[in-house]
Amino acid sequence: MTIAVIGIGVACGLGHGKEAFRQGLFEAPNVFSHLKREGREPPEGEIPFIGVEMPDPPSILPARLARTATLSSRAAISVLDEAWNEAGLETVDPERIGLVVGGSNLMTRERVLALRDYSERLAYVPPRHGHMFLDTDICGLCTATYPIRGFAYSVGGASASGSVAIIQAMEAIRSGRVDVCIALGALQDLSAHDLQAMRAMGALGSTRFADSPADACRPMDTDHDGFIFGEACAALVLCRADKVTGGKLYGEILGASHVADGSRGPEPSSAGQVRAANLALAEAELTVSDIDTVNGHATSTPTGDDTELETYRTLGLEHARINATKSILGHGLSAAGAIEVAAVLIQIEEGRLHPNRNLETPLDPRFGWVGAKSETHDIRHALKFSFGFGGVDTALVIGAPGTGRRRQ
């Protein structure tokens, strides 16, 4: 059974909503700077953290609810509202709508601020703190605001959480549990503690480009030195491709795979990545030669990029055009998979590929890297990778509308 995407909602450093997202994807403006949200201040004497922060979410919730909602929750409502309205879900039986939120430990920055404010006056901790920092609070807020009554739960897959949510949503539709399922990649609201730990691990960049944040995020470039955090959130409305009656048909997810490669920490595994890709291709009934576009996980970490490049070589993807959405948005962590799938679907609709920022000297020039400007390209079949700490490897095969009809 082929799954279609009929609604998209996005939020990132380019702004809120698909129009800002669409324009920014192809123009690729610089949105990188030193992080300024309260709770992300570096240790005294340390270099500020580089990244991308989004504008405040629009005011959708009633004031009484907005006061008790975290930044991650308000961003989730923003993208869900856009995707819900586009897909016309008001006409669907609420008991046939499901929600999967991708991400775990999402609100550490606000928890750090709460600990600072109440550690010496615990008697004054607001009662709402008993639930507002749970990942399920995003599910609860979404289902309290929109008539989602099939089910709602969250899944953790580290930086692959958004893609894991998509795969779980697909499986719920295929099983007949629901007719429509929303996959939401939640905003991972990192604190200075998280950022410093990532820096100490060697995963986070970039002290090298401390004075030029615009140059810091360099996926697949020989001068890369670590991922650059970017706030992001996205929602995708999925349904059976042969049951599309409302909404806008952006494309079809023809195959998907989620495997474990046996790693505990940040160490990537090319073998696991290759296995995920081959399983997704097999489900799509396609071969590597059918793939014309690759949207990489491509974090800008030396080990991660080198391992992913090994995966490209093993699979034989030299013929495909390749780009990395993180070069424009930064690394959205739990939201990365979802918002990057949205980017693939927008590119399918537009018939062009977004540029790769800062890809000046590719790790391997034999591959079809997109350059510094967008390119016209008729995307038929795209391969989307998302990987996460803890040995999480996912791959999605995304087709233009109608490419999966033969498998209904």
mmCIF file of C-alpha atoms in Angstrom:
data_model
loop_
_atom_site.group_PDB
_atom_site.id
_atom_site.type_symbol
_atom_site.label_atom_id
_atom_site.label_comp_id
_atom_site.label_asym_id
_atom_site.label_seq_id
_atom_site.Cartn_x
_atom_site.Cartn_y
_atom_site.Cartn_z
ATOM 1 C CA MET A 1 0.000 0.000 0.000
ATOM 2 C CA THR A 2 1.411 3.384 -1.023
ATOM 3 C CA ILE A 3 1.099 6.289 1.397
ATOM 4 C CA ALA A 4 0.446 9.841 0.192
ATOM 5 C CA VAL A 5 1.276 13.169 1.815
ATOM 6 C CA ILE A 6 -1.649 15.603 1.576
ATOM 7 C CA GLY A 7 -0.724 18.344 4.020
ATOM 8 C CA ILE A 8 2.470 20.001 5.263
ATOM 9 C CA GLY A 9 3.182 22.447 8.079
ATOM 10 C CA VAL A 10 6.672 23.810 8.783
ATOM 11 C CA ALA A 11 8.549 26.137 11.105
ATOM 12 C CA CYS A 12 12.287 26.883 11.139
ATOM 13 C CA GLY A 13 14.790 29.706 11.003
ATOM 14 C CA LEU A 14 13.336 30.730 7.632
ATOM 15 C CA GLY A 15 10.033 31.533 9.358
ATOM 16 C CA HIS A 16 6.653 29.938 9.982
ATOM 17 C CA GLY A 17 4.677 28.428 7.123
ATOM 18 C CA LYS A 18 5.414 26.862 3.769
ATOM 19 C CA GLU A 19 5.726 30.068 1.787
ATOM 20 C CA ALA A 20 8.645 31.321 3.869
ATOM 21 C CA PHE A 21 10.065 27.801 3.793
ATOM 22 C CA ARG A 22 9.677 27.465 0.028
ATOM 23 C CA GLN A 23 11.314 30.801 -0.711
ATOM 24 C CA GLY A 24 14.149 30.233 1.736
ATOM 25 C CA LEU A 25 14.920 26.747 0.476
ATOM 26 C CA PHE A 26 15.749 27.952 -3.007
ATOM 27 C CA GLU A 27 17.321 31.284 -2.093
ATOM 28 C CA ALA A 28 19.293 29.794 0.826
ATOM 29 C CA PRO A 29 19.823 33.027 2.788
ATOM 30 C CA ASN A 30 22.138 33.057 5.779
ATOM 31 C CA VAL A 31 20.109 32.472 8.965
ATOM 32 C CA PHE A 32 23.032 31.330 11.129
ATOM 33 C CA SER A 33 24.229 33.388 14.078
ATOM 34 C CA HIS A 34 25.196 33.057 17.723
ATOM 35 C CA LEU A 35 22.358 31.456 19.728
ATOM 36 C CA LYS A 36 20.578 33.969 21.972
ATOM 37 C CA ARG A 37 17.625 32.233 23.634
ATOM 38 C CA GLU A 38 17.738 32.350 27.403
ATOM 39 C CA GLY A 39 19.236 29.148 28.707
ATOM 40 C CA ARG A 40 21.698 28.735 25.831
ATOM 41 C CA GLU A 41 24.432 30.958 27.186
ATOM 42 C CA PRO A 42 27.873 29.324 26.932
ATOM 43 C CA PRO A 43 30.021 28.696 30.021
ATOM 44 C CA GLU A 44 31.903 31.779 31.170
ATOM 45 C CA GLY A 45 34.850 32.436 28.913
ATOM 46 C CA GLU A 46 33.687 29.949 26.270
ATOM 47 C CA ILE A 47 32.896 30.722 22.637
ATOM 48 C CA PRO A 48 29.151 31.318 21.994
ATOM 49 C CA PHE A 49 27.217 28.505 20.356
ATOM 50 C CA ILE A 50 26.350 28.908 16.673
ATOM 51 C CA GLY A 51 22.981 27.921 15.292
ATOM 52 C CA VAL A 52 19.598 28.966 13.967
ATOM 53 C CA GLU A 53 16.625 30.137 16.044
ATOM 54 C CA MET A 54 13.144 30.539 14.622
ATOM 55 C CA PRO A 55 10.803 33.503 15.160
ATOM 56 C CA ASP A 56 8.269 33.083 17.948
ATOM 57 C CA PRO A 57 5.360 30.868 16.862
ATOM 58 C CA PRO A 58 2.124 32.628 15.865
ATOM 59 C CA SER A 59 -0.557 33.061 18.513
ATOM 60 C CA ILE A 60 -2.981 30.222 17.812
ATOM 61 C CA LEU A 61 -3.727 28.935 21.309
ATOM 62 C CA PRO A 62 -6.032 30.751 23.715
ATOM 63 C CA ALA A 63 -4.016 32.875 26.135
ATOM 64 C CA ARG A 64 -4.758 30.614 29.101
ATOM 65 C CA LEU A 65 -3.261 27.640 27.241
ATOM 66 C CA ALA A 66 -0.383 29.543 25.663
ATOM 67 C CA ARG A 67 0.832 30.563 29.140
ATOM 68 C CA THR A 68 1.306 26.897 30.049
ATOM 69 C CA ALA A 69 2.784 25.745 26.736
ATOM 70 C CA THR A 70 6.497 25.355 26.073
ATOM 71 C CA LEU A 71 8.225 26.636 22.942
ATOM 72 C CA SER A 72 8.245 23.071 21.566
ATOM 73 C CA SER A 73 4.497 22.762 22.164
ATOM 74 C CA ARG A 74 3.647 26.120 20.584
ATOM 75 C CA ALA A 75 5.756 25.282 17.526
ATOM 76 C CA ALA A 76 3.937 21.946 17.258
ATOM 77 C CA ILE A 77 0.563 23.701 17.282
ATOM 78 C CA SER A 78 1.778 26.115 14.606
ATOM 79 C CA VAL A 79 2.790 23.396 12.139
ATOM 80 C CA LEU A 80 -0.179 21.169 12.959
ATOM 81 C CA ASP A 81 -2.583 24.031 12.291
ATOM 82 C CA GLU A 82 -1.080 24.647 8.850
ATOM 83 C CA ALA A 83 -1.024 20.964 7.874
ATOM 84 C CA TRP A 84 -4.507 20.283 9.298
ATOM 85 C CA ASN A 85 -6.149 23.111 7.371
ATOM 86 C CA GLU A 86 -4.382 22.290 4.122
ATOM 87 C CA ALA A 87 -5.415 18.629 4.312
ATOM 88 C CA GLY A 88 -9.033 19.522 5.128
ATOM 89 C CA LEU A 89 -9.135 17.194 8.122
ATOM 90 C CA GLU A 90 -12.261 18.827 9.532
ATOM 91 C CA THR A 91 -14.238 16.469 7.273
ATOM 92 C CA VAL A 92 -12.581 13.288 8.627
ATOM 93 C CA ASP A 93 -14.026 11.248 11.502
ATOM 94 C CA PRO A 94 -11.855 12.213 14.529
ATOM 95 C CA GLU A 95 -11.695 8.575 15.621
ATOM 96 C CA ARG A 96 -10.000 7.755 12.303
ATOM 97 C CA ILE A 97 -7.188 10.313 12.770
ATOM 98 C CA GLY A 98 -3.937 9.457 14.543
ATOM 99 C CA LEU A 99 -0.900 11.474 15.644
ATOM 100 C CA VAL A 100 2.713 10.365 16.074
ATOM 101 C CA VAL A 101 5.113 12.913 17.572
ATOM 102 C CA GLY A 102 8.774 12.285 16.834
ATOM 103 C CA GLY A 103 11.195 13.248 19.576
ATOM 104 C CA SER A 104 12.133 12.650 23.207
ATOM 105 C CA ASN A 105 13.556 14.822 26.012
ATOM 106 C CA LEU A 106 12.403 17.753 23.946
ATOM 107 C CA MET A 107 12.241 20.638 26.400
ATOM 108 C CA THR A 108 15.533 20.591 28.291
ATOM 109 C CA ARG A 109 16.185 24.329 27.954
ATOM 110 C CA GLU A 110 12.928 25.267 29.654
ATOM 111 C CA ARG A 111 13.459 22.608 32.307
ATOM 112 C CA VAL A 112 16.882 24.086 33.078
ATOM 113 C CA LEU A 113 15.275 27.518 33.435
ATOM 114 C CA ALA A 114 12.595 26.091 35.740
ATOM 115 C CA LEU A 115 15.246 24.421 37.884
ATOM 116 C CA ARG A 116 17.087 27.741 38.130
ATOM 117 C CA ASP A 117 13.950 29.622 39.128
ATOM 118 C CA TYR A 118 12.510 27.142 41.646
ATOM 119 C CA SER A 119 15.391 25.074 43.016
ATOM 120 C CA GLU A 120 15.471 27.093 46.242
ATOM 121 C CA ARG A 121 11.700 27.536 46.530
ATOM 122 C CA LEU A 122 10.255 24.186 45.595
ATOM 123 C CA ALA A 123 6.961 24.943 47.334
ATOM 124 C CA TYR A 124 6.239 27.454 44.569
ATOM 125 C CA VAL A 125 6.699 25.093 41.611
ATOM 126 C CA PRO A 126 3.620 25.610 39.372
ATOM 127 C CA PRO A 127 1.361 22.529 39.281
ATOM 128 C CA ARG A 128 1.479 22.541 35.472
ATOM 129 C CA HIS A 129 5.160 21.553 35.670
ATOM 130 C CA GLY A 130 3.879 18.111 36.653
ATOM 131 C CA HIS A 131 3.035 17.422 33.024
ATOM 132 C CA MET A 132 4.188 20.235 30.746
ATOM 133 C CA PHE A 133 7.750 18.907 30.395
ATOM 134 C CA LEU A 134 6.648 15.398 29.432
ATOM 135 C CA ASP A 135 6.916 14.540 25.751
ATOM 136 C CA THR A 136 3.285 13.402 25.915
ATOM 137 C CA ASP A 137 2.246 16.968 26.731
ATOM 138 C CA ILE A 138 2.700 17.833 23.057
ATOM 139 C CA CYS A 139 0.357 14.963 22.169
ATOM 140 C CA GLY A 140 -2.124 16.152 24.791
ATOM 141 C CA LEU A 141 -2.047 19.772 23.697
ATOM 142 C CA CYS A 142 -2.501 18.798 20.038
ATOM 143 C CA THR A 143 -5.449 16.484 20.747
ATOM 144 C CA ALA A 144 -7.022 19.025 23.082
ATOM 145 C CA THR A 145 -6.825 21.668 20.347
ATOM 146 C CA TYR A 146 -7.763 19.542 17.305
ATOM 147 C CA PRO A 147 -10.210 16.604 17.115
ATOM 148 C CA ILE A 148 -7.669 13.785 16.971
ATOM 149 C CA ARG A 149 -9.263 10.781 18.684
ATOM 150 C CA GLY A 150 -7.725 7.726 17.017
ATOM 151 C CA PHE A 151 -4.508 7.712 19.060
ATOM 152 C CA ALA A 152 -1.553 9.937 19.918
ATOM 153 C CA TYR A 153 1.895 8.951 21.118
ATOM 154 C CA SER A 154 5.524 9.994 20.893
ATOM 155 C CA VAL A 155 8.509 8.028 19.584
ATOM 156 C CA GLY A 156 12.198 8.636 20.135
ATOM 157 C CA GLY A 157 14.805 8.021 17.474
ATOM 158 C CA ALA A 158 17.278 10.803 18.298
ATOM 159 C CA SER A 159 18.045 12.725 15.099
ATOM 160 C CA ALA A 160 15.961 10.240 13.107
ATOM 161 C CA SER A 161 12.839 10.814 15.234
ATOM 162 C CA GLY A 162 10.960 12.703 12.528
ATOM 163 C CA SER A 163 11.468 9.888 10.046
ATOM 164 C CA VAL A 164 10.607 7.245 12.660
ATOM 165 C CA ALA A 165 7.342 9.132 13.268
ATOM 166 C CA ILE A 166 6.596 9.012 9.526
ATOM 167 C CA ILE A 167 7.253 5.264 9.426
ATOM 168 C CA GLN A 168 5.035 4.666 12.465
ATOM 169 C CA ALA A 169 2.271 6.762 10.891
ATOM 170 C CA MET A 170 2.547 4.744 7.672
ATOM 171 C CA GLU A 171 2.224 1.482 9.586
ATOM 172 C CA ALA A 172 -0.839 2.727 11.459
ATOM 173 C CA ILE A 173 -2.585 3.519 8.171
ATOM 174 C CA ARG A 174 -1.567 0.260 6.540
ATOM 175 C CA SER A 175 -2.886 -1.726 9.507
ATOM 176 C CA GLY A 176 -6.292 -0.064 9.158
ATOM 177 C CA ARG A 177 -6.087 1.447 12.626
ATOM 178 C CA VAL A 178 -6.730 4.920 11.199
ATOM 179 C CA ASP A 179 -7.455 6.456 7.797
ATOM 180 C CA VAL A 180 -5.256 9.507 8.295
ATOM 181 C CA CYS A 181 -2.175 9.912 10.458
ATOM 182 C CA ILE A 182 -0.139 13.021 11.229
ATOM 183 C CA ALA A 183 3.609 12.615 11.677
ATOM 184 C CA LEU A 184 5.079 15.533 13.606
ATOM 185 C CA GLY A 185 8.794 16.127 14.075
ATOM 186 C CA ALA A 186 8.966 18.152 17.284
ATOM 187 C CA LEU A 187 11.252 21.059 18.093
ATOM 188 C CA GLN A 188 14.218 19.866 20.174
ATOM 189 C CA ASP A 189 14.744 22.787 22.539
ATOM 190 C CA LEU A 190 18.378 22.347 23.578
ATOM 191 C CA SER A 191 19.906 23.965 26.656
ATOM 192 C CA ALA A 192 23.464 25.235 27.061
ATOM 193 C CA HIS A 193 24.191 22.020 28.977
ATOM 194 C CA ASP A 194 23.165 19.922 25.964
ATOM 195 C CA LEU A 195 25.127 22.077 23.556
ATOM 196 C CA GLN A 196 28.239 21.994 25.713
ATOM 197 C CA ALA A 197 27.999 18.214 26.026
ATOM 198 C CA MET A 198 27.729 17.907 22.236
ATOM 199 C CA ARG A 199 30.708 20.222 21.885
ATOM 200 C CA ALA A 200 32.747 18.159 24.365
ATOM 201 C CA MET A 201 31.791 14.997 22.460
ATOM 202 C CA GLY A 202 33.191 16.518 19.293
ATOM 203 C CA ALA A 203 29.849 16.391 17.481
ATOM 204 C CA LEU A 204 28.925 20.079 17.662
ATOM 205 C CA GLY A 205 30.678 22.746 15.580
ATOM 206 C CA SER A 206 32.016 25.232 15.303
ATOM 207 C CA THR A 207 34.785 26.968 17.133
ATOM 208 C CA ARG A 208 36.687 27.291 13.857
ATOM 209 C CA PHE A 209 34.006 29.601 12.436
ATOM 210 C CA ALA A 210 33.157 31.389 15.683
ATOM 211 C CA ASP A 211 33.550 34.786 14.001
ATOM 212 C CA SER A 212 31.717 33.826 10.802
ATOM 213 C CA PRO A 213 28.565 31.832 11.669
ATOM 214 C CA ALA A 214 27.403 31.903 8.044
ATOM 215 C CA ASP A 215 30.302 29.599 7.119
ATOM 216 C CA ALA A 216 29.962 27.111 9.964
ATOM 217 C CA CYS A 217 27.481 24.557 8.580
ATOM 218 C CA ARG A 218 29.280 22.643 5.811
ATOM 219 C CA PRO A 219 27.739 19.219 5.086
ATOM 220 C CA MET A 220 29.928 17.005 2.889
ATOM 221 C CA ASP A 221 32.618 19.703 2.587
ATOM 222 C CA THR A 222 36.253 18.966 3.419
ATOM 223 C CA ASP A 223 36.275 21.916 5.856
ATOM 224 C CA HIS A 224 33.401 20.629 8.021
ATOM 225 C CA ASP A 225 33.968 20.361 11.770
ATOM 226 C CA GLY A 226 30.617 19.492 13.389
ATOM 227 C CA PHE A 227 26.850 19.877 13.173
ATOM 228 C CA ILE A 228 25.177 23.237 13.702
ATOM 229 C CA PHE A 229 21.914 23.229 15.653
ATOM 230 C CA GLY A 230 18.814 24.686 14.031
ATOM 231 C CA GLU A 231 15.378 25.018 15.606
ATOM 232 C CA ALA A 232 12.785 23.285 13.445
ATOM 233 C CA CYS A 233 9.378 21.627 13.565
ATOM 234 C CA ALA A 234 7.232 20.017 10.863
ATOM 235 C CA ALA A 235 3.980 18.102 10.444
ATOM 236 C CA LEU A 236 3.023 15.831 7.544
ATOM 237 C CA VAL A 237 -0.504 14.511 6.959
ATOM 238 C CA LEU A 238 -0.433 10.965 5.574
ATOM 239 C CA CYS A 239 -3.177 8.794 4.100
ATOM 240 C CA ARG A 240 -3.607 5.928 1.625
ATOM 241 C CA ALA A 241 -2.700 7.100 -1.879
ATOM 242 C CA ASP A 242 -5.842 5.507 -3.313
ATOM 243 C CA LYS A 243 -8.031 7.305 -0.771
ATOM 244 C CA VAL A 244 -6.937 10.882 -1.424
ATOM 245 C CA THR A 245 -10.097 12.983 -1.607
ATOM 246 C CA GLY A 246 -9.069 16.282 -0.043
ATOM 247 C CA GLY A 247 -5.911 18.187 0.591
ATOM 248 C CA LYS A 248 -3.055 18.578 -1.826
ATOM 249 C CA LEU A 249 -1.168 15.555 -3.123
ATOM 250 C CA TYR A 250 2.497 16.425 -2.647
ATOM 251 C CA GLY A 251 3.938 12.998 -3.275
ATOM 252 C CA GLU A 252 3.974 9.390 -2.176
ATOM 253 C CA ILE A 253 6.140 7.436 0.231
ATOM 254 C CA LEU A 254 6.863 4.300 -1.741
ATOM 255 C CA GLY A 255 9.138 2.511 0.697
ATOM 256 C CA ALA A 256 10.524 2.913 4.192
ATOM 257 C CA SER A 257 12.885 1.170 6.566
ATOM 258 C CA HIS A 258 13.968 1.616 10.177
ATOM 259 C CA VAL A 259 16.781 -0.628 11.420
ATOM 260 C CA ALA A 260 19.116 -0.870 14.397
ATOM 261 C CA ASP A 261 22.839 -1.107 13.664
ATOM 262 C CA GLY A 262 23.995 -2.088 17.166
ATOM 263 C CA SER A 263 25.687 1.191 18.162
ATOM 264 C CA ARG A 264 25.012 2.780 21.548
ATOM 265 C CA GLY A 265 26.303 6.303 21.042
ATOM 266 C CA PRO A 266 27.068 8.626 18.129
ATOM 267 C CA GLU A 267 29.122 6.163 16.071
ATOM 268 C CA PRO A 268 27.538 5.825 12.604
ATOM 269 C CA SER A 269 27.382 2.529 10.716
ATOM 270 C CA SER A 270 27.549 2.418 6.937
ATOM 271 C CA ALA A 271 26.415 -1.209 6.996
ATOM 272 C CA GLY A 272 23.243 -0.226 8.840
ATOM 273 C CA GLN A 273 22.624 2.687 6.493
ATOM 274 C CA VAL A 274 23.042 0.505 3.416
ATOM 275 C CA ARG A 275 20.702 -2.108 4.865
ATOM 276 C CA ALA A 276 18.043 0.534 5.565
ATOM 277 C CA ALA A 277 18.315 1.875 2.005
ATOM 278 C CA ASN A 278 18.095 -1.553 0.411
ATOM 279 C CA LEU A 279 15.038 -2.505 2.484
ATOM 280 C CA ALA A 280 13.275 0.750 1.575
ATOM 281 C CA LEU A 281 14.084 0.262 -2.115
ATOM 282 C CA ALA A 282 12.824 -3.316 -2.010
ATOM 283 C CA GLU A 283 9.527 -2.206 -0.487
ATOM 284 C CA ALA A 284 9.229 0.455 -3.195
ATOM 285 C CA GLU A 285 9.988 -2.183 -5.851
ATOM 286 C CA LEU A 286 12.772 0.016 -7.182
ATOM 287 C CA THR A 287 16.526 -0.241 -7.630
ATOM 288 C CA VAL A 288 19.250 2.292 -6.939
ATOM 289 C CA SER A 289 19.292 3.187 -10.639
ATOM 290 C CA ASP A 290 15.710 4.488 -10.266
ATOM 291 C CA ILE A 291 16.803 7.060 -7.668
ATOM 292 C CA ASP A 292 17.456 10.444 -9.276
ATOM 293 C CA THR A 293 17.769 12.512 -6.102
ATOM 294 C CA VAL A 294 19.261 11.970 -2.637
ATOM 295 C CA ASN A 295 18.481 14.179 0.345
ATOM 296 C CA GLY A 296 21.171 13.220 2.801
ATOM 297 C CA HIS A 297 21.268 13.130 6.560
ATOM 298 C CA ALA A 298 24.546 15.010 5.999
ATOM 299 C CA THR A 299 25.124 16.644 9.373
ATOM 300 C CA SER A 300 28.490 18.343 8.733
ATOM 301 C CA THR A 301 30.319 16.141 11.260
ATOM 302 C CA PRO A 302 33.500 14.624 9.834
ATOM 303 C CA THR A 303 32.772 11.060 10.947
ATOM 304 C CA GLY A 304 29.098 11.247 10.029
ATOM 305 C CA ASP A 305 29.679 12.675 6.567
ATOM 306 C CA ASP A 306 32.536 10.280 5.816
ATOM 307 C CA THR A 307 30.430 7.291 6.822
ATOM 308 C CA GLU A 308 27.445 8.473 4.808
ATOM 309 C CA LEU A 309 29.678 9.004 1.783
ATOM 310 C CA GLU A 310 30.839 5.401 2.156
ATOM 311 C CA THR A 311 27.153 4.426 2.075
ATOM 312 C CA TYR A 312 26.648 6.375 -1.163
ATOM 313 C CA ARG A 313 29.624 4.597 -2.711
ATOM 314 C CA THR A 314 28.454 1.155 -1.621
ATOM 315 C CA LEU A 315 24.972 1.755 -3.007
ATOM 316 C CA GLY A 316 26.281 3.238 -6.255
ATOM 317 C CA LEU A 317 24.598 6.648 -6.066
ATOM 318 C CA GLU A 318 27.125 8.546 -8.186
ATOM 319 C CA HIS A 319 24.451 9.178 -10.845
ATOM 320 C CA ALA A 320 21.993 10.937 -8.488
ATOM 321 C CA ARG A 321 21.781 14.633 -7.644
ATOM 322 C CA ILE A 322 22.503 15.135 -3.926
ATOM 323 C CA ASN A 323 21.718 17.961 -1.532
ATOM 324 C CA ALA A 324 21.647 18.550 2.216
ATOM 325 C CA THR A 325 18.813 20.608 3.725
ATOM 326 C CA LYS A 326 20.832 21.066 6.933
ATOM 327 C CA SER A 327 23.191 23.359 5.029
ATOM 328 C CA ILE A 328 20.300 25.859 4.907
ATOM 329 C CA LEU A 329 18.386 25.177 8.150
ATOM 330 C CA GLY A 330 20.976 23.698 10.478
ATOM 331 C CA HIS A 331 20.382 20.382 12.219
ATOM 332 C CA GLY A 332 16.823 20.151 13.560
ATOM 333 C CA LEU A 333 17.633 16.978 15.544
ATOM 334 C CA SER A 334 14.248 15.376 16.395
ATOM 335 C CA ALA A 335 12.525 17.421 13.669
ATOM 336 C CA ALA A 336 15.187 16.937 11.006
ATOM 337 C CA GLY A 337 13.662 13.916 9.275
ATOM 338 C CA ALA A 338 10.199 15.440 9.062
ATOM 339 C CA ILE A 339 11.197 18.889 7.836
ATOM 340 C CA GLU A 340 13.671 17.414 5.344
ATOM 341 C CA VAL A 341 10.946 15.160 3.909
ATOM 342 C CA ALA A 342 8.863 18.323 3.588
ATOM 343 C CA ALA A 343 11.798 19.871 1.711
ATOM 344 C CA VAL A 344 11.914 16.897 -0.679
ATOM 345 C CA LEU A 345 8.185 17.206 -1.364
ATOM 346 C CA ILE A 346 8.441 20.955 -2.007
ATOM 347 C CA GLN A 347 11.289 20.286 -4.436
ATOM 348 C CA ILE A 348 9.184 17.676 -6.245
ATOM 349 C CA GLU A 349 6.371 20.211 -6.563
ATOM 350 C CA GLU A 350 8.683 22.974 -7.788
ATOM 351 C CA GLY A 351 10.672 20.767 -10.171
ATOM 352 C CA ARG A 352 13.965 22.033 -8.851
ATOM 353 C CA LEU A 353 16.579 21.264 -6.220
ATOM 354 C CA HIS A 354 17.642 23.578 -3.448
ATOM 355 C CA PRO A 355 21.319 24.536 -3.213
ATOM 356 C CA ASN A 356 23.996 23.267 -0.863
ATOM 357 C CA ARG A 357 25.375 26.145 1.185
ATOM 358 C CA ASN A 358 29.106 26.136 1.867
ATOM 359 C CA LEU A 359 29.841 23.073 -0.255
ATOM 360 C CA GLU A 360 33.035 24.518 -1.690
ATOM 361 C CA THR A 361 35.250 21.435 -1.778
ATOM 362 C CA PRO A 362 33.132 18.252 -1.761
ATOM 363 C CA LEU A 363 34.521 15.189 -0.009
ATOM 364 C CA ASP A 364 34.220 13.290 -3.286
ATOM 365 C CA PRO A 365 33.722 15.365 -6.459
ATOM 366 C CA ARG A 366 32.621 12.302 -8.444
ATOM 367 C CA PHE A 367 29.124 12.589 -6.978
ATOM 368 C CA GLY A 368 26.346 14.805 -8.295
ATOM 369 C CA TRP A 369 26.345 17.457 -5.587
ATOM 370 C CA VAL A 370 23.997 20.387 -6.131
ATOM 371 C CA GLY A 371 25.961 23.625 -6.210
ATOM 372 C CA ALA A 372 25.509 27.025 -4.622
ATOM 373 C CA LYS A 373 22.377 27.795 -6.662
ATOM 374 C CA SER A 374 19.111 25.922 -7.134
ATOM 375 C CA GLU A 375 18.836 23.661 -10.165
ATOM 376 C CA THR A 376 15.928 22.619 -12.353
ATOM 377 C CA HIS A 377 15.359 18.899 -11.874
ATOM 378 C CA ASP A 378 12.401 16.618 -12.534
ATOM 379 C CA ILE A 379 12.331 14.461 -9.395
ATOM 380 C CA ARG A 380 10.714 11.070 -9.883
ATOM 381 C CA HIS A 381 12.189 9.054 -7.053
ATOM 382 C CA ALA A 382 14.114 10.509 -4.105
ATOM 383 C CA LEU A 383 15.995 8.665 -1.378
ATOM 384 C CA LYS A 384 15.891 10.347 2.036
ATOM 385 C CA PHE A 385 18.255 9.303 4.835
ATOM 386 C CA SER A 386 17.920 10.052 8.569
ATOM 387 C CA PHE A 387 20.196 8.615 11.241
ATOM 388 C CA GLY A 388 20.247 8.956 15.018
ATOM 389 C CA PHE A 389 22.472 8.328 17.999
ATOM 390 C CA GLY A 390 21.906 4.873 19.422
ATOM 391 C CA GLY A 391 22.205 3.052 16.113
ATOM 392 C CA VAL A 392 19.001 4.314 14.480
ATOM 393 C CA ASP A 393 19.125 4.141 10.677
ATOM 394 C CA THR A 394 16.159 5.071 8.481
ATOM 395 C CA ALA A 395 15.585 5.445 4.769
ATOM 396 C CA LEU A 396 12.528 6.645 2.867
ATOM 397 C CA VAL A 397 11.839 6.381 -0.863
ATOM 398 C CA ILE A 398 9.674 9.310 -1.921
ATOM 399 C CA GLY A 399 7.973 9.452 -5.298
ATOM 400 C CA ALA A 400 6.308 12.185 -7.321
ATOM 401 C CA PRO A 401 2.472 11.988 -7.355
ATOM 402 C CA GLY A 402 1.266 8.903 -9.180
ATOM 403 C CA THR A 403 4.573 7.009 -9.182
ATOM 404 C CA GLY A 404 3.298 4.380 -6.749
ATOM 405 C CA ARG A 405 -0.162 3.705 -8.127
ATOM 406 C CA ARG A 406 0.754 0.337 -9.586
ATOM 407 C CA ARG A 407 1.234 -1.115 -6.108
ATOM 408 C CA GLN A 408 -2.221 -0.408 -4.641
#
